[in-house]
Amino acid sequence: MRLKVYKTEPHPDVAGTYNNLGAAWKSKGNYDRAIEFYEKAVNILRELRMTDHPDFEKYKRNLERARNEKLENNK
């Protein structure tokens, strides 16, 4: 719904939606899709110059965890 409301406009709520989608894909073990969505979340806040947003560091940590878990599971 948020993606429809904001369409192509970057917005912190859309970043949150992408982060949640990343978490869903990560829970299914699809790290590539999770990383894709986590990157979108991080990039939206960067684009908006909101690196001081309370969730920015959380999104970055989620992205790093997904990348690390992908590496661990590919051993």
CSV table of N, CA, C and O in Angstrom, one decimal:
chain,number,residue,atom,x,y,z
A,1,MET,N,0.8,-1.2,0.0
A,1,MET,CA,0.0,0.0,0.0
A,1,MET,C,0.9,1.3,0.0
A,1,MET,O,0.6,2.2,-0.7
A,2,ARG,N,1.9,1.3,0.9
A,2,ARG,CA,2.8,2.4,0.9
A,2,ARG,C,3.5,2.7,-0.4
A,2,ARG,O,3.7,3.8,-0.9
A,3,LEU,N,3.8,1.6,-1.1
A,3,LEU,CA,4.5,1.7,-2.4
A,3,LEU,C,3.6,2.3,-3.4
A,3,LEU,O,4.0,3.1,-4.3
A,4,LYS,N,2.3,2.0,-3.3
A,4,LYS,CA,1.3,2.6,-4.2
A,4,LYS,C,1.1,4.1,-3.9
A,4,LYS,O,0.9,4.9,-4.8
A,5,VAL,N,1.0,4.4,-2.6
A,5,VAL,CA,0.8,5.8,-2.2
A,5,VAL,C,1.9,6.7,-2.6
A,5,VAL,O,1.7,7.8,-3.2
A,6,TYR,N,3.2,6.3,-2.4
A,6,TYR,CA,4.3,7.1,-2.7
A,6,TYR,C,4.9,6.9,-4.1
A,6,TYR,O,5.8,7.7,-4.5
A,7,LYS,N,4.4,5.9,-4.8
A,7,LYS,CA,4.9,5.6,-6.1
A,7,LYS,C,6.4,5.7,-6.2
A,7,LYS,O,7.1,4.9,-5.6
A,8,THR,N,6.9,6.6,-7.0
A,8,THR,CA,8.4,6.7,-7.1
A,8,THR,C,9.0,7.7,-6.2
A,8,THR,O,10.2,7.9,-6.2
A,9,GLU,N,8.2,8.4,-5.3
A,9,GLU,CA,8.7,9.3,-4.4
A,9,GLU,C,9.4,8.6,-3.2
A,9,GLU,O,8.8,7.7,-2.6
A,10,PRO,N,10.7,8.9,-3.0
A,10,PRO,CA,11.4,8.2,-1.9
A,10,PRO,C,10.8,8.7,-0.5
A,10,PRO,O,10.5,9.9,-0.4
A,11,HIS,N,10.5,7.9,0.4
A,11,HIS,CA,9.9,8.2,1.7
A,11,HIS,C,10.4,7.3,2.7
A,11,HIS,O,10.5,6.1,2.5
A,12,PRO,N,10.6,7.7,4.0
A,12,PRO,CA,11.0,6.8,5.0
A,12,PRO,C,10.1,5.7,5.3
A,12,PRO,O,10.5,4.6,5.6
A,13,ASP,N,8.8,5.9,5.1
A,13,ASP,CA,7.8,4.8,5.2
A,13,ASP,C,8.1,3.7,4.2
A,13,ASP,O,7.9,2.5,4.5
A,14,VAL,N,8.4,4.0,3.0
A,14,VAL,CA,8.7,3.1,2.0
A,14,VAL,C,10.0,2.3,2.3
A,14,VAL,O,10.1,1.1,2.2
A,15,ALA,N,11.0,3.0,2.9
A,15,ALA,CA,12.2,2.4,3.4
A,15,ALA,C,11.8,1.3,4.4
A,15,ALA,O,12.4,0.2,4.4
A,16,GLY,N,10.9,1.6,5.3
A,16,GLY,CA,10.5,0.7,6.3
A,16,GLY,C,9.8,-0.6,5.7
A,16,GLY,O,10.0,-1.7,6.1
A,17,THR,N,9.0,-0.3,4.7
A,17,THR,CA,8.4,-1.4,4.0
A,17,THR,C,9.4,-2.3,3.3
A,17,THR,O,9.3,-3.6,3.4
A,18,TYR,N,10.4,-1.7,2.7
A,18,TYR,CA,11.5,-2.5,2.0
A,18,TYR,C,12.3,-3.3,3.1
A,18,TYR,O,12.6,-4.5,2.9
A,19,ASN,N,12.5,-2.7,4.2
A,19,ASN,CA,13.2,-3.4,5.3
A,19,ASN,C,12.4,-4.6,5.7
A,19,ASN,O,13.0,-5.7,5.9
A,20,ASN,N,11.1,-4.5,5.9
A,20,ASN,CA,10.2,-5.6,6.3
A,20,ASN,C,10.2,-6.7,5.2
A,20,ASN,O,10.2,-7.9,5.6
A,21,LEU,N,10.2,-6.3,4.0
A,21,LEU,CA,10.3,-7.3,2.9
A,21,LEU,C,11.6,-8.0,2.9
A,21,LEU,O,11.6,-9.3,2.7
A,22,GLY,N,12.7,-7.3,3.2
A,22,GLY,CA,14.0,-8.0,3.4
A,22,GLY,C,13.9,-9.0,4.5
A,22,GLY,O,14.5,-10.1,4.3
A,23,ALA,N,13.3,-8.7,5.6
A,23,ALA,CA,13.2,-9.6,6.7
A,23,ALA,C,12.4,-10.8,6.4
A,23,ALA,O,12.8,-11.9,6.8
A,24,ALA,N,11.4,-10.6,5.6
A,24,ALA,CA,10.5,-11.8,5.2
A,24,ALA,C,11.3,-12.7,4.3
A,24,ALA,O,11.3,-13.9,4.5
A,25,TRP,N,12.1,-12.2,3.3
A,25,TRP,CA,12.8,-13.0,2.4
A,25,TRP,C,14.0,-13.7,3.2
A,25,TRP,O,14.3,-14.9,2.9
A,26,LYS,N,14.6,-13.0,4.1
A,26,LYS,CA,15.7,-13.6,4.9
A,26,LYS,C,15.2,-14.7,5.7
A,26,LYS,O,15.8,-15.8,5.8
A,27,SER,N,14.0,-14.6,6.3
A,27,SER,CA,13.4,-15.7,7.1
A,27,SER,C,13.1,-16.9,6.3
A,27,SER,O,13.1,-18.0,6.8
A,28,LYS,N,13.0,-16.7,5.0
A,28,LYS,CA,12.7,-17.9,4.1
A,28,LYS,C,14.1,-18.4,3.5
A,28,LYS,O,14.0,-19.4,2.7
A,29,GLY,N,15.2,-17.8,3.9
A,29,GLY,CA,16.5,-18.2,3.4
A,29,GLY,C,16.9,-17.7,2.1
A,29,GLY,O,17.9,-18.2,1.5
A,30,ASN,N,16.1,-16.8,1.5
A,30,ASN,CA,16.4,-16.2,0.2
A,30,ASN,C,17.2,-14.9,0.5
A,30,ASN,O,16.7,-13.8,0.5
A,31,TYR,N,18.5,-15.1,0.6
A,31,TYR,CA,19.4,-14.0,1.0
A,31,TYR,C,19.6,-13.0,-0.1
A,31,TYR,O,19.7,-11.8,0.1
A,32,ASP,N,19.5,-13.4,-1.4
A,32,ASP,CA,19.7,-12.5,-2.5
A,32,ASP,C,18.5,-11.5,-2.5
A,32,ASP,O,18.7,-10.3,-2.6
A,33,ARG,N,17.3,-12.0,-2.3
A,33,ARG,CA,16.1,-11.1,-2.3
A,33,ARG,C,16.2,-10.2,-1.1
A,33,ARG,O,15.8,-9.0,-1.1
A,34,ALA,N,16.5,-10.8,0.1
A,34,ALA,CA,16.6,-10.0,1.3
A,34,ALA,C,17.6,-8.8,1.1
A,34,ALA,O,17.3,-7.7,1.5
A,35,ILE,N,18.8,-9.1,0.6
A,35,ILE,CA,19.8,-8.1,0.4
A,35,ILE,C,19.3,-7.0,-0.5
A,35,ILE,O,19.5,-5.8,-0.3
A,36,GLU,N,18.6,-7.4,-1.6
A,36,GLU,CA,18.0,-6.5,-2.5
A,36,GLU,C,17.1,-5.5,-1.8
A,36,GLU,O,17.2,-4.3,-2.0
A,37,PHE,N,16.2,-6.0,-1.0
A,37,PHE,CA,15.3,-5.1,-0.3
A,37,PHE,C,15.9,-4.3,0.8
A,37,PHE,O,15.6,-3.1,1.0
A,38,TYR,N,16.9,-4.9,1.5
A,38,TYR,CA,17.6,-4.1,2.6
A,38,TYR,C,18.4,-3.0,1.9
A,38,TYR,O,18.4,-1.9,2.4
A,39,GLU,N,19.0,-3.2,0.8
A,39,GLU,CA,19.7,-2.2,0.1
A,39,GLU,C,18.8,-1.0,-0.3
A,39,GLU,O,19.2,0.1,-0.2
A,40,LYS,N,17.6,-1.4,-0.8
A,40,LYS,CA,16.6,-0.3,-1.2
A,40,LYS,C,16.3,0.5,0.1
A,40,LYS,O,16.2,1.7,-0.1
A,41,ALA,N,16.1,-0.1,1.2
A,41,ALA,CA,15.8,0.6,2.4
A,41,ALA,C,16.9,1.6,2.8
A,41,ALA,O,16.6,2.8,3.0
A,42,VAL,N,18.1,1.1,2.8
A,42,VAL,CA,19.3,1.9,3.1
A,42,VAL,C,19.4,3.1,2.1
A,42,VAL,O,19.6,4.2,2.5
A,43,ASN,N,19.3,2.7,0.8
A,43,ASN,CA,19.5,3.7,-0.2
A,43,ASN,C,18.4,4.8,-0.2
A,43,ASN,O,18.7,6.0,-0.5
A,44,ILE,N,17.2,4.5,0.2
A,44,ILE,CA,16.2,5.6,0.3
A,44,ILE,C,16.5,6.6,1.3
A,44,ILE,O,16.5,7.8,1.1
A,45,LEU,N,16.9,6.1,2.5
A,45,LEU,CA,17.3,7.1,3.5
A,45,LEU,C,18.5,7.9,3.2
A,45,LEU,O,18.7,9.0,3.5
A,46,ARG,N,19.5,7.2,2.5
A,46,ARG,CA,20.7,8.0,2.0
A,46,ARG,C,20.2,9.0,1.0
A,46,ARG,O,20.7,10.2,1.0
A,47,GLU,N,19.4,8.7,0.1
A,47,GLU,CA,18.9,9.6,-1.0
A,47,GLU,C,18.2,10.8,-0.3
A,47,GLU,O,18.3,11.9,-0.8
A,48,LEU,N,17.5,10.5,0.7
A,48,LEU,CA,16.7,11.6,1.4
A,48,LEU,C,17.7,12.4,2.4
A,48,LEU,O,17.2,13.3,3.1
A,49,ARG,N,18.9,12.0,2.4
A,49,ARG,CA,19.9,12.6,3.4
A,49,ARG,C,19.4,12.4,4.8
A,49,ARG,O,19.5,13.4,5.6
A,50,MET,N,18.9,11.2,5.1
A,50,MET,CA,18.4,11.0,6.5
A,50,MET,C,19.2,9.9,7.2
A,50,MET,O,18.7,9.0,7.8
A,51,THR,N,20.5,10.0,7.0
A,51,THR,CA,21.4,9.0,7.7
A,51,THR,C,21.3,9.2,9.2
A,51,THR,O,21.9,8.3,9.9
A,52,ASP,N,20.7,10.2,9.7
A,52,ASP,CA,20.5,10.4,11.2
A,52,ASP,C,19.1,9.8,11.6
A,52,ASP,O,18.8,9.9,12.8
A,53,HIS,N,18.4,9.3,10.7
A,53,HIS,CA,17.1,8.7,11.0
A,53,HIS,C,17.3,7.6,11.9
A,53,HIS,O,18.2,6.8,11.8
A,54,PRO,N,16.4,7.4,12.9
A,54,PRO,CA,16.6,6.3,13.9
A,54,PRO,C,16.7,4.9,13.4
A,54,PRO,O,17.3,4.1,14.0
A,55,ASP,N,16.1,4.7,12.2
A,55,ASP,CA,16.2,3.3,11.6
A,55,ASP,C,17.3,3.1,10.7
A,55,ASP,O,17.5,2.0,10.3
A,56,PHE,N,18.0,4.1,10.3
A,56,PHE,CA,19.1,4.0,9.3
A,56,PHE,C,20.1,2.9,9.7
A,56,PHE,O,20.5,2.0,8.9
A,57,GLU,N,20.6,3.0,10.9
A,57,GLU,CA,21.6,2.1,11.4
A,57,GLU,C,21.1,0.6,11.5
A,57,GLU,O,21.7,-0.3,11.2
A,58,LYS,N,19.8,0.5,11.8
A,58,LYS,CA,19.1,-0.8,11.9
A,58,LYS,C,19.1,-1.4,10.5
A,58,LYS,O,19.4,-2.6,10.4
A,59,TYR,N,18.7,-0.6,9.5
A,59,TYR,CA,18.6,-1.1,8.2
A,59,TYR,C,20.0,-1.6,7.7
A,59,TYR,O,20.1,-2.6,7.0
A,60,LYS,N,21.0,-0.8,8.0
A,60,LYS,CA,22.4,-1.2,7.6
A,60,LYS,C,22.8,-2.5,8.3
A,60,LYS,O,23.4,-3.3,7.6
A,61,ARG,N,22.5,-2.6,9.6
A,61,ARG,CA,22.8,-3.8,10.3
A,61,ARG,C,22.1,-5.0,9.7
A,61,ARG,O,22.7,-6.1,9.5
A,62,ASN,N,20.8,-4.9,9.3
A,62,ASN,CA,20.1,-5.9,8.7
A,62,ASN,C,20.7,-6.4,7.4
A,62,ASN,O,20.8,-7.6,7.1
A,63,LEU,N,21.1,-5.4,6.6
A,63,LEU,CA,21.8,-5.6,5.3
A,63,LEU,C,23.1,-6.4,5.6
A,63,LEU,O,23.3,-7.4,4.9
A,64,GLU,N,23.9,-6.0,6.5
A,64,GLU,CA,25.2,-6.7,6.8
A,64,GLU,C,24.9,-8.1,7.3
A,64,GLU,O,25.6,-9.0,6.9
A,65,ARG,N,23.9,-8.3,8.1
A,65,ARG,CA,23.6,-9.6,8.6
A,65,ARG,C,23.2,-10.5,7.5
A,65,ARG,O,23.6,-11.7,7.5
A,66,ALA,N,22.4,-10.0,6.6
A,66,ALA,CA,21.9,-10.9,5.5
A,66,ALA,C,23.1,-11.2,4.6
A,66,ALA,O,23.2,-12.4,4.2
A,67,ARG,N,24.0,-10.3,4.4
A,67,ARG,CA,25.2,-10.6,3.6
A,67,ARG,C,26.1,-11.6,4.3
A,67,ARG,O,26.6,-12.6,3.6
A,68,ASN,N,26.3,-11.5,5.6
A,68,ASN,CA,27.1,-12.4,6.3
A,68,ASN,C,26.5,-13.8,6.3
A,68,ASN,O,27.2,-14.8,6.2
A,69,GLU,N,25.1,-13.9,6.5
A,69,GLU,CA,24.5,-15.2,6.6
A,69,GLU,C,24.5,-15.8,5.2
A,69,GLU,O,24.6,-17.1,5.1
A,70,LYS,N,24.4,-15.1,4.1
A,70,LYS,CA,24.6,-15.6,2.8
A,70,LYS,C,25.9,-16.3,2.6
A,70,LYS,O,26.0,-17.4,2.1
A,71,LEU,N,27.0,-15.6,3.1
A,71,LEU,CA,28.3,-16.1,3.0
A,71,LEU,C,28.5,-17.4,3.8
A,71,LEU,O,29.0,-18.4,3.4
A,72,GLU,N,27.9,-17.4,5.0
A,72,GLU,CA,28.0,-18.5,5.9
A,72,GLU,C,27.3,-19.7,5.3
A,72,GLU,O,27.7,-20.9,5.4
A,73,ASN,N,26.1,-19.5,4.7
A,73,ASN,CA,25.3,-20.6,4.1
A,73,ASN,C,25.9,-21.1,2.8
A,73,ASN,O,25.4,-22.1,2.3
A,74,ASN,N,26.8,-20.4,2.2
A,74,ASN,CA,27.4,-20.8,0.9
A,74,ASN,C,28.7,-21.5,1.1
A,74,ASN,O,29.3,-21.9,0.1
A,75,LYS,N,29.0,-21.8,2.3
A,75,LYS,CA,30.3,-22.5,2.6
A,75,LYS,C,30.1,-24.0,2.3
A,75,LYS,O,29.1,-24.6,2.4
